Coordinates of C-alpha atoms in Angstrom, one line a residue:
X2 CA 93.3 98.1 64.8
X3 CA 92.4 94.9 66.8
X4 CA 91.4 95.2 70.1
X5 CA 89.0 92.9 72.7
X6 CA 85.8 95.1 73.7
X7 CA 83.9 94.4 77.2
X8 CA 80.4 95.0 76.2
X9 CA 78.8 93.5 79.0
X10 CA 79.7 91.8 82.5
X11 CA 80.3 88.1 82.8
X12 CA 82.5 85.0 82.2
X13 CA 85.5 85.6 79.7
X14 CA 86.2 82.1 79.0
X15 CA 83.0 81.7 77.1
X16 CA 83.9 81.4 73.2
X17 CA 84.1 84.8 71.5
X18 CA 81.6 83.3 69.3
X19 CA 78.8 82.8 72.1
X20 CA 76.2 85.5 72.5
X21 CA 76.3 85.3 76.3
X22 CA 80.4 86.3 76.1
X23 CA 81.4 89.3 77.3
X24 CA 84.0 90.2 75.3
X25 CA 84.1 90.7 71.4
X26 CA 87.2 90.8 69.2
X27 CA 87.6 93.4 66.8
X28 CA 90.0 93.9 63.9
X29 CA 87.9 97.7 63.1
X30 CA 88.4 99.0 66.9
X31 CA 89.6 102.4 66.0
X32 CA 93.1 104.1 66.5
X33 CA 93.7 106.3 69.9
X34 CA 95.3 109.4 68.4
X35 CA 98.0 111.3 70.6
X36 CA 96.2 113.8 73.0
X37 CA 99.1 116.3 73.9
X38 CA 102.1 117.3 72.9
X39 CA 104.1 114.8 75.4
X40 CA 102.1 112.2 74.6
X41 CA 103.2 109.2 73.1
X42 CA 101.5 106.0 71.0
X43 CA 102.7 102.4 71.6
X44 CA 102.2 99.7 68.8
X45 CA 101.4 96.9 71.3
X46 CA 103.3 93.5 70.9
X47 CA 102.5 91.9 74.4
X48 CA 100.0 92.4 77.1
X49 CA 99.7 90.5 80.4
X50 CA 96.9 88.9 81.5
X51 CA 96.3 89.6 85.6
X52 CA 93.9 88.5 87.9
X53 CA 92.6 91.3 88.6
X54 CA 91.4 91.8 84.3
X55 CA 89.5 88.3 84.8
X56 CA 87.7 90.1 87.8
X57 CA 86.9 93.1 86.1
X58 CA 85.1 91.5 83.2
X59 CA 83.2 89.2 85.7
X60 CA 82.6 92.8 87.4
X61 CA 84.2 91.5 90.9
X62 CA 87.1 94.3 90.8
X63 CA 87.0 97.2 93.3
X64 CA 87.2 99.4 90.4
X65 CA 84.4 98.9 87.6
X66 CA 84.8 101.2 84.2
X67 CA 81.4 102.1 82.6
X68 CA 80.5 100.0 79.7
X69 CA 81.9 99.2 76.9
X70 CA 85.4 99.5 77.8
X71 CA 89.2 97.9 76.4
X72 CA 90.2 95.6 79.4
X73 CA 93.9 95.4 79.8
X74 CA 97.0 96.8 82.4
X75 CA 100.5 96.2 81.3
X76 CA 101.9 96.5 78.4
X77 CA 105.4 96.4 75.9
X78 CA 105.3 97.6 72.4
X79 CA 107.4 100.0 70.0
X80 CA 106.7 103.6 70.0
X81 CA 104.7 104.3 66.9
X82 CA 104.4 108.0 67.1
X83 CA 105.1 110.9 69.5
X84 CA 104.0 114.5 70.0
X85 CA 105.6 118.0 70.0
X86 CA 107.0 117.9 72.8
X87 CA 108.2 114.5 74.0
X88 CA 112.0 114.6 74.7
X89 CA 112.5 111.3 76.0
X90 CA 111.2 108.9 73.6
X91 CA 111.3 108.5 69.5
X92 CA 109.9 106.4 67.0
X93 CA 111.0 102.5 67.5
X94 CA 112.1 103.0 71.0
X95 CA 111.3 99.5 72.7
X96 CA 109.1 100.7 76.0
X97 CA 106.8 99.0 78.4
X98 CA 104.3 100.5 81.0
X99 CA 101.2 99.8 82.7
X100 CA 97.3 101.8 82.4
X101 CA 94.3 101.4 84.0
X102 CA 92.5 100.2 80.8
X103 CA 92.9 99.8 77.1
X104 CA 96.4 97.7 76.3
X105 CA 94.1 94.5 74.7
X106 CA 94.2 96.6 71.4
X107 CA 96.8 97.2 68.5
X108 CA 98.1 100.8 69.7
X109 CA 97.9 102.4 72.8
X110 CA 98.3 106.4 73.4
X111 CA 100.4 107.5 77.1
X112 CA 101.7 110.3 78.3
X113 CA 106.0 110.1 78.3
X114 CA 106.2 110.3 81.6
X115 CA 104.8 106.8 82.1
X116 CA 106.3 105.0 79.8
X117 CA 109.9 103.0 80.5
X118 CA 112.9 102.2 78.5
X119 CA 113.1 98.6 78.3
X120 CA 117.0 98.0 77.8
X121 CA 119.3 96.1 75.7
X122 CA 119.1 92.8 75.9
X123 CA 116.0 92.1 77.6
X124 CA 113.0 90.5 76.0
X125 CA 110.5 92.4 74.7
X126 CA 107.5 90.3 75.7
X127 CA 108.8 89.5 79.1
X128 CA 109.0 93.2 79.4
X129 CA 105.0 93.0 79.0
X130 CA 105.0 90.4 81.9
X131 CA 106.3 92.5 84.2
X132 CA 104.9 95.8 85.6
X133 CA 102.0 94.2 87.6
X134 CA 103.2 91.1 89.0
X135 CA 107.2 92.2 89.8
X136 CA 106.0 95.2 90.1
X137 CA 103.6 94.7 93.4
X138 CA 106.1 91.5 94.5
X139 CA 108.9 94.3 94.3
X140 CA 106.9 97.1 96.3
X141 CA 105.8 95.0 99.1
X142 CA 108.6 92.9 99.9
X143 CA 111.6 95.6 99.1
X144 CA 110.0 99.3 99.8
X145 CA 107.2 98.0 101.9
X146 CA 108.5 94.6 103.8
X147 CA 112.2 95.9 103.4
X148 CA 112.7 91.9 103.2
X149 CA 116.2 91.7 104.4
X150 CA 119.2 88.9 103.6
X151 CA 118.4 85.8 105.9
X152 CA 114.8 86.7 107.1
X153 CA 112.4 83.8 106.2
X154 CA 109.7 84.8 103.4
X155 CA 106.9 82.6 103.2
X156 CA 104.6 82.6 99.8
X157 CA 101.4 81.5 99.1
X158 CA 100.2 80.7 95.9
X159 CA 103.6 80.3 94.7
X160 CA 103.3 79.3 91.4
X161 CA 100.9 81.9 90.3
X162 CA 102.1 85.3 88.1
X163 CA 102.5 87.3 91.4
X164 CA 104.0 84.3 93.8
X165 CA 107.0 83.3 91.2
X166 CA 107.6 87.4 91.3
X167 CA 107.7 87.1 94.9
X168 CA 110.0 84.0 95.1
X169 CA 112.6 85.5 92.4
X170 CA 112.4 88.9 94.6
X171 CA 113.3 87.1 97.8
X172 CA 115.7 85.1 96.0
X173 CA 117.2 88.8 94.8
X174 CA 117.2 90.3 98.6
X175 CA 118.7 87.1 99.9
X176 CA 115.6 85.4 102.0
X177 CA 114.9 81.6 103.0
X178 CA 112.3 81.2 100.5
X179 CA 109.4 78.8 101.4
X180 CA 106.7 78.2 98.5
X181 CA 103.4 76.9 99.3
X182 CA 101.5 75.7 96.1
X183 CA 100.2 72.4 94.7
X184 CA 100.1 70.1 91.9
X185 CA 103.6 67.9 91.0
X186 CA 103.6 70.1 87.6
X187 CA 103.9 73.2 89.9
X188 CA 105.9 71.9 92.5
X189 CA 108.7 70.8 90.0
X190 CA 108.4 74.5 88.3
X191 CA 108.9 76.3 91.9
X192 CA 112.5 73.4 92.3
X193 CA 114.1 74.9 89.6
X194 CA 113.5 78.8 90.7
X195 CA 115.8 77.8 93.6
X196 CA 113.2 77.7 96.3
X197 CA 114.8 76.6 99.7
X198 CA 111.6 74.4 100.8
X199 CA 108.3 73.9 98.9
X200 CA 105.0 72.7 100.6
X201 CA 102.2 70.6 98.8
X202 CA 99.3 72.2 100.6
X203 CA 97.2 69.5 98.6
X204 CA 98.8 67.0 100.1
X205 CA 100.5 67.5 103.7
X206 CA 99.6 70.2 106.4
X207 CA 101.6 74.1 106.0
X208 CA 101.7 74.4 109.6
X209 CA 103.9 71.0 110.1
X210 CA 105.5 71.4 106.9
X211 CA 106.8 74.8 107.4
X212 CA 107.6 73.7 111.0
X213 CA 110.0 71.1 110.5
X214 CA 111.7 73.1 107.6
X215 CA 112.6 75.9 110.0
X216 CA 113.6 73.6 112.8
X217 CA 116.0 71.6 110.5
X218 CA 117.4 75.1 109.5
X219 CA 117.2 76.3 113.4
X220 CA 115.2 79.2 112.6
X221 CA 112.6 80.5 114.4
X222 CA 109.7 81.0 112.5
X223 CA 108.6 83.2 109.5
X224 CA 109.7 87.2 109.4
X225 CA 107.0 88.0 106.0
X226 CA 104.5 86.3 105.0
X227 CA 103.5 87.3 101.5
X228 CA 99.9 86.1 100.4
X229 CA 97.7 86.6 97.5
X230 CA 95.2 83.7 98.1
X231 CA 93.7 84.4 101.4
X232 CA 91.0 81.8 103.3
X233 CA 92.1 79.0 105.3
X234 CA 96.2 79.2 104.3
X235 CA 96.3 82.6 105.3
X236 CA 94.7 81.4 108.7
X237 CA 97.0 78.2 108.9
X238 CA 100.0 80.6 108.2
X239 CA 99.5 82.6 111.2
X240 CA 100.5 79.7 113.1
X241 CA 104.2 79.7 111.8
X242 CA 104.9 83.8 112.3
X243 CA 108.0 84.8 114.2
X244 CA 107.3 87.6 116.8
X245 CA 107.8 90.9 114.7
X246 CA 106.5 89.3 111.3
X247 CA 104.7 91.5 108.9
X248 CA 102.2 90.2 106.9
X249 CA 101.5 91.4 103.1
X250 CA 98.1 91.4 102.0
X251 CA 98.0 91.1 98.0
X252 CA 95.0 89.7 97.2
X253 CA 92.1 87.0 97.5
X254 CA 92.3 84.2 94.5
X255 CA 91.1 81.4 96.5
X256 CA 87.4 83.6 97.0
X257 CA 87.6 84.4 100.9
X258 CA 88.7 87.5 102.7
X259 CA 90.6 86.1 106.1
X260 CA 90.7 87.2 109.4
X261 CA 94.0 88.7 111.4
X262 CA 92.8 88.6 114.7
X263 CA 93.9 92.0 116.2
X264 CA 94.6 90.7 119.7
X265 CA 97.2 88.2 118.3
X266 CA 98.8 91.0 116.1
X267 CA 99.5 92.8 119.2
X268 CA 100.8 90.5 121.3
X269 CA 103.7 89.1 118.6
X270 CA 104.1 92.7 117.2
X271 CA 102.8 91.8 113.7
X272 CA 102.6 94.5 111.2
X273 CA 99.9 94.0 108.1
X274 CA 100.5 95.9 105.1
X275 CA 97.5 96.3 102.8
X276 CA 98.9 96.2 99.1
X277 CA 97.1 97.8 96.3
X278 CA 100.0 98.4 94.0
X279 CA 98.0 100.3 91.3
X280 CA 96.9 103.0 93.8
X281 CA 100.9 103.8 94.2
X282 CA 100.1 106.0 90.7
X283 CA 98.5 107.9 92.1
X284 CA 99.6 108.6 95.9
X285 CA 103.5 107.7 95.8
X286 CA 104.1 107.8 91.3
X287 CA 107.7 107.9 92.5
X288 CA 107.6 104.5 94.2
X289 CA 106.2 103.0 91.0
X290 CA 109.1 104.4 88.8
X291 CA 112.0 103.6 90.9
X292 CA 110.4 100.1 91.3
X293 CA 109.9 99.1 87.7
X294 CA 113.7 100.6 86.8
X295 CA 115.3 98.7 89.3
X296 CA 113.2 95.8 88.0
X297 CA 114.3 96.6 84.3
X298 CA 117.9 96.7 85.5
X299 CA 117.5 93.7 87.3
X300 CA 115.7 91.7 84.0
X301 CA 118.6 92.8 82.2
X302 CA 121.5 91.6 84.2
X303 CA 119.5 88.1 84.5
X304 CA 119.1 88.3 88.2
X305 CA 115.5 87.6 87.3
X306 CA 113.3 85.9 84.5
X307 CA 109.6 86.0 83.2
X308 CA 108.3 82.6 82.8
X309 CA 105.8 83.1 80.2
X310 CA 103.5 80.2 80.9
X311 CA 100.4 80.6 78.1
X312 CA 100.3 83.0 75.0
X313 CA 97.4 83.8 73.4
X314 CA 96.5 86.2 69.9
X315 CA 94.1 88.5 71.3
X316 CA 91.4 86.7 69.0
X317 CA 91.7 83.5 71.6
X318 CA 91.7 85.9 74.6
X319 CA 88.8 83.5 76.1
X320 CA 91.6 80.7 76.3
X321 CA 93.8 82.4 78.0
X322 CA 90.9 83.2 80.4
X323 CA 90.3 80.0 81.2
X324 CA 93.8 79.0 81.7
X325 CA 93.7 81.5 84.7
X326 CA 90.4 80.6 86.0
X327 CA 91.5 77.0 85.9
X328 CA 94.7 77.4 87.6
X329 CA 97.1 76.2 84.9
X330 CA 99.2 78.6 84.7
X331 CA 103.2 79.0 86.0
X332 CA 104.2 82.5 86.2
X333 CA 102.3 84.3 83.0
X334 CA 99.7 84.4 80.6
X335 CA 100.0 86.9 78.1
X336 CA 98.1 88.0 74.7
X337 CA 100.3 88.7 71.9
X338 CA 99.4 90.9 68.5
X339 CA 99.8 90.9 65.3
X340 CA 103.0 93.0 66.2
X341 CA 104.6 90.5 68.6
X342 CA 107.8 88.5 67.9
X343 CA 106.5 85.4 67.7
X344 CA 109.3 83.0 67.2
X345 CA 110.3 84.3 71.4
X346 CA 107.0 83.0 72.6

C-alpha cells in the first residue's frame, strides 16, 4: 500500500526527493493485518493534516514515537475487512476516527469501538476533517467552556483548521462571535462564516478593536476566550476579559508560551482550562465519543461545514506541509489516496 514513512526528524516541506527530507513515500509500505477479533481495517480515502503532525516530524510534539514511524491522526475511509467478532461494523460501511499514528497510509487496522458511523448525507472527506479540529473546538467550548447563547467568544487564529471549528461551534451554541486573524484573503473567508466582528490584528490593535465592538453592542467584555496561537495576542486579550471569563488554552502556533498572571486570574475570577483533546482517549473516552456523534449529527443536518482548504495525494505530502507552515490555509489541509473521491475535492 502507499503510505508516507518518518525516517528521521526535520522539515517536512523539503521535496520528497531531497536527501535531507524526512519523510519518504512509499507505494510497497506493507498492509496492517487485523489484530483481534473486534478489530476492524479501514481503506483510507482522506486524512487530515494538523499542526500538531508538522510538529511531530520537526520532533517539537510533547509526544515523540520512536523512529521510523507512519505520521498521521484522523482519518475517513471504507471498512475493508473486519474480524470475528465485530458486531457493529461490515464491509463498505463509510466510518471515520482518529489514532495516534499511522492514517498517512492506504489501510489502517482499529479496534470497533473507535471507529464512527459517518451518516447519510455527509461527505466522506469532510468526515476526515473533522475529529481533531471540531473535535477539540467542540470539547472545550461545549463540555469544557459550556459556552452558553449570548456569552461573547473571542478566537484567535481564526482562520486556521481549529479557529473556523471554533467559530462554527459558537455560531452552533449561540455566542457573539469575534475572530481575530489576518490577511484580506482570510478576513473575507471568516465574513461569510457569519462572524459577528472580525479584527485584522495585522493591521489595527485587538484591545481597541474588540473594545469598541462590545461597546457598540453594550456588552461588557469577553466571557471565553478561545486561543491556539499564544504570545503577545494571548497577552493583549487579557485586556478585554469580562470578570468570570475562562480562558481555553489550545495550543502555541505563533512559537511562544504566554503568561496568565495568577494575581489577575484571581481577582476577575478567571478560570484557565488546559486543553489536550487527544489525552480525553484515554482519561474521559466517553467525552470523545459523545463529542464526535454530536458533531456527525450536527455535519449532517448542515448546521456545520468542513472548508477543505488544500488537498494533497500523499505523494505531494511536503506541499501540503508547507501550506501549513506558511499559513495559507482556511480551515483544512488534507491528503487524499488513491481511494478518495476525487471529483468532491
Amino acid at each position: 500500500m502507499e503510505a508516507l514513512l518518518c525516517t528521521k526528524l526535520g522539515d517536512p516541506t523539503l521535496p520528497l526527493t531531497d536527501q535531507s527530507s524526512p519523510i519518504t513515500f512509499t507505494t510497497s509500505h506493507p498492509i496492517p493485518p487485523l489484530t483481534s477479533s473486534t478489530s476492524v481495517r479501514v481503506r483510507v480515502v482522506a486524512t487530515s493534516l494538523n499542526y500538531a503532525n508538522y510538529l511531530q516530524v520537526l520532533g517539537k510534539y510533547q509526544e515523540k514515537p520512536p523512529l521510523p514511524f507512519v505520521p498521521g491522526s484522523d482519518y475517513s475511509g471504507v471498512v475493508d475487512a473486519v474480524g470475528d467478532s465485530v458486531n457493529l461494523f461490515k464491509v463498505g460501511d463509510r466510518v471515520c476516527s482518529f489514532a495516534s499514528l499511522g492514517t498517512f497510509a492506504g489501510f489502517i487496522v482499529a479496534d470497533q469501538k473507535d471507529l464512527f458511523l459517518v451518516p447519510d448525507g455527509c461527505d466522506l472527506v469532510a468526515a476526515g476533517a473533522m475529529p481533531v479540529a471540531f473535535g477539540t473546538s467542540h470539547v472545550a467550548l461545549v463540555h469544557r467552556a459550556h459556552l452558553k447563547a449570548g456569552q461573547v467568544l473571542l478566537v484567535l487564529g481564526a482562520a486556521g483548521g481549529v479557529g473556523v471549528s471554533a467559530i462554527q461551534i459558537g455560531k452552533v451554541c449561540g455566542a457573539v462571535v469575534i475572530a481575530v486573524a489576518r490577511g484580506t484573503e482570510k478576513l473575507e473567508f471568516l465574513k461569510s462564516l457569519g462572524v459577528d466582528h472580525i479584527v485584522d490584528s495585522g493591521k489595527e490593535s485587538v484591545i481597541d478593536s474588540v473594545k469598541s465592538f462590545l461597546k457598540t453592542r453594550k456588552l461588557r467584555g469577553v466571557d471565553v476566550l478561545y486561543d491556539p496561537v499564544g504570545g503577545k495576542l494571548t497577552k493583549e486579550s487579557m485586556k478585554v476579559l469580562n470578570w468570570g471569563a475562562q480562558i481555553l488554552v489550545i495550543g502555541f502556533a505563533s512559537g511562544e508560551v504566554p503568561v496568565i498572571p495568577a494575581n489577575i486570574a484571581l481577582v476577575k475570577n478567571w478560570t484557565v482550562h488546559g486543553l489536550y483533546w487527544g489525552s480525553h482517549k484515554i482519561h474521559q473516552p466517553h467525552v470523545l465519543n459523545d463529542s464526535l456523534n454530536e458533531l456527525l449529527q450536527w455535519l449532517s443536518k448542515g448546521l456545520i461545514s468542513v472548508n477543505i482548504s488544500h488537498s494533497y495525494p500523499l505523494s505531494k505530502a511536503n506541499l501540503a506541509f508547507a501550506a501549513m507552515k506558511d499559513r495559507k490555509v482556511l480551515g483544512k489541509v488534507m491528503l487524499v489516496t488513491d481511494a478518495s473521491p476525487k471529483s468532491k475535492l
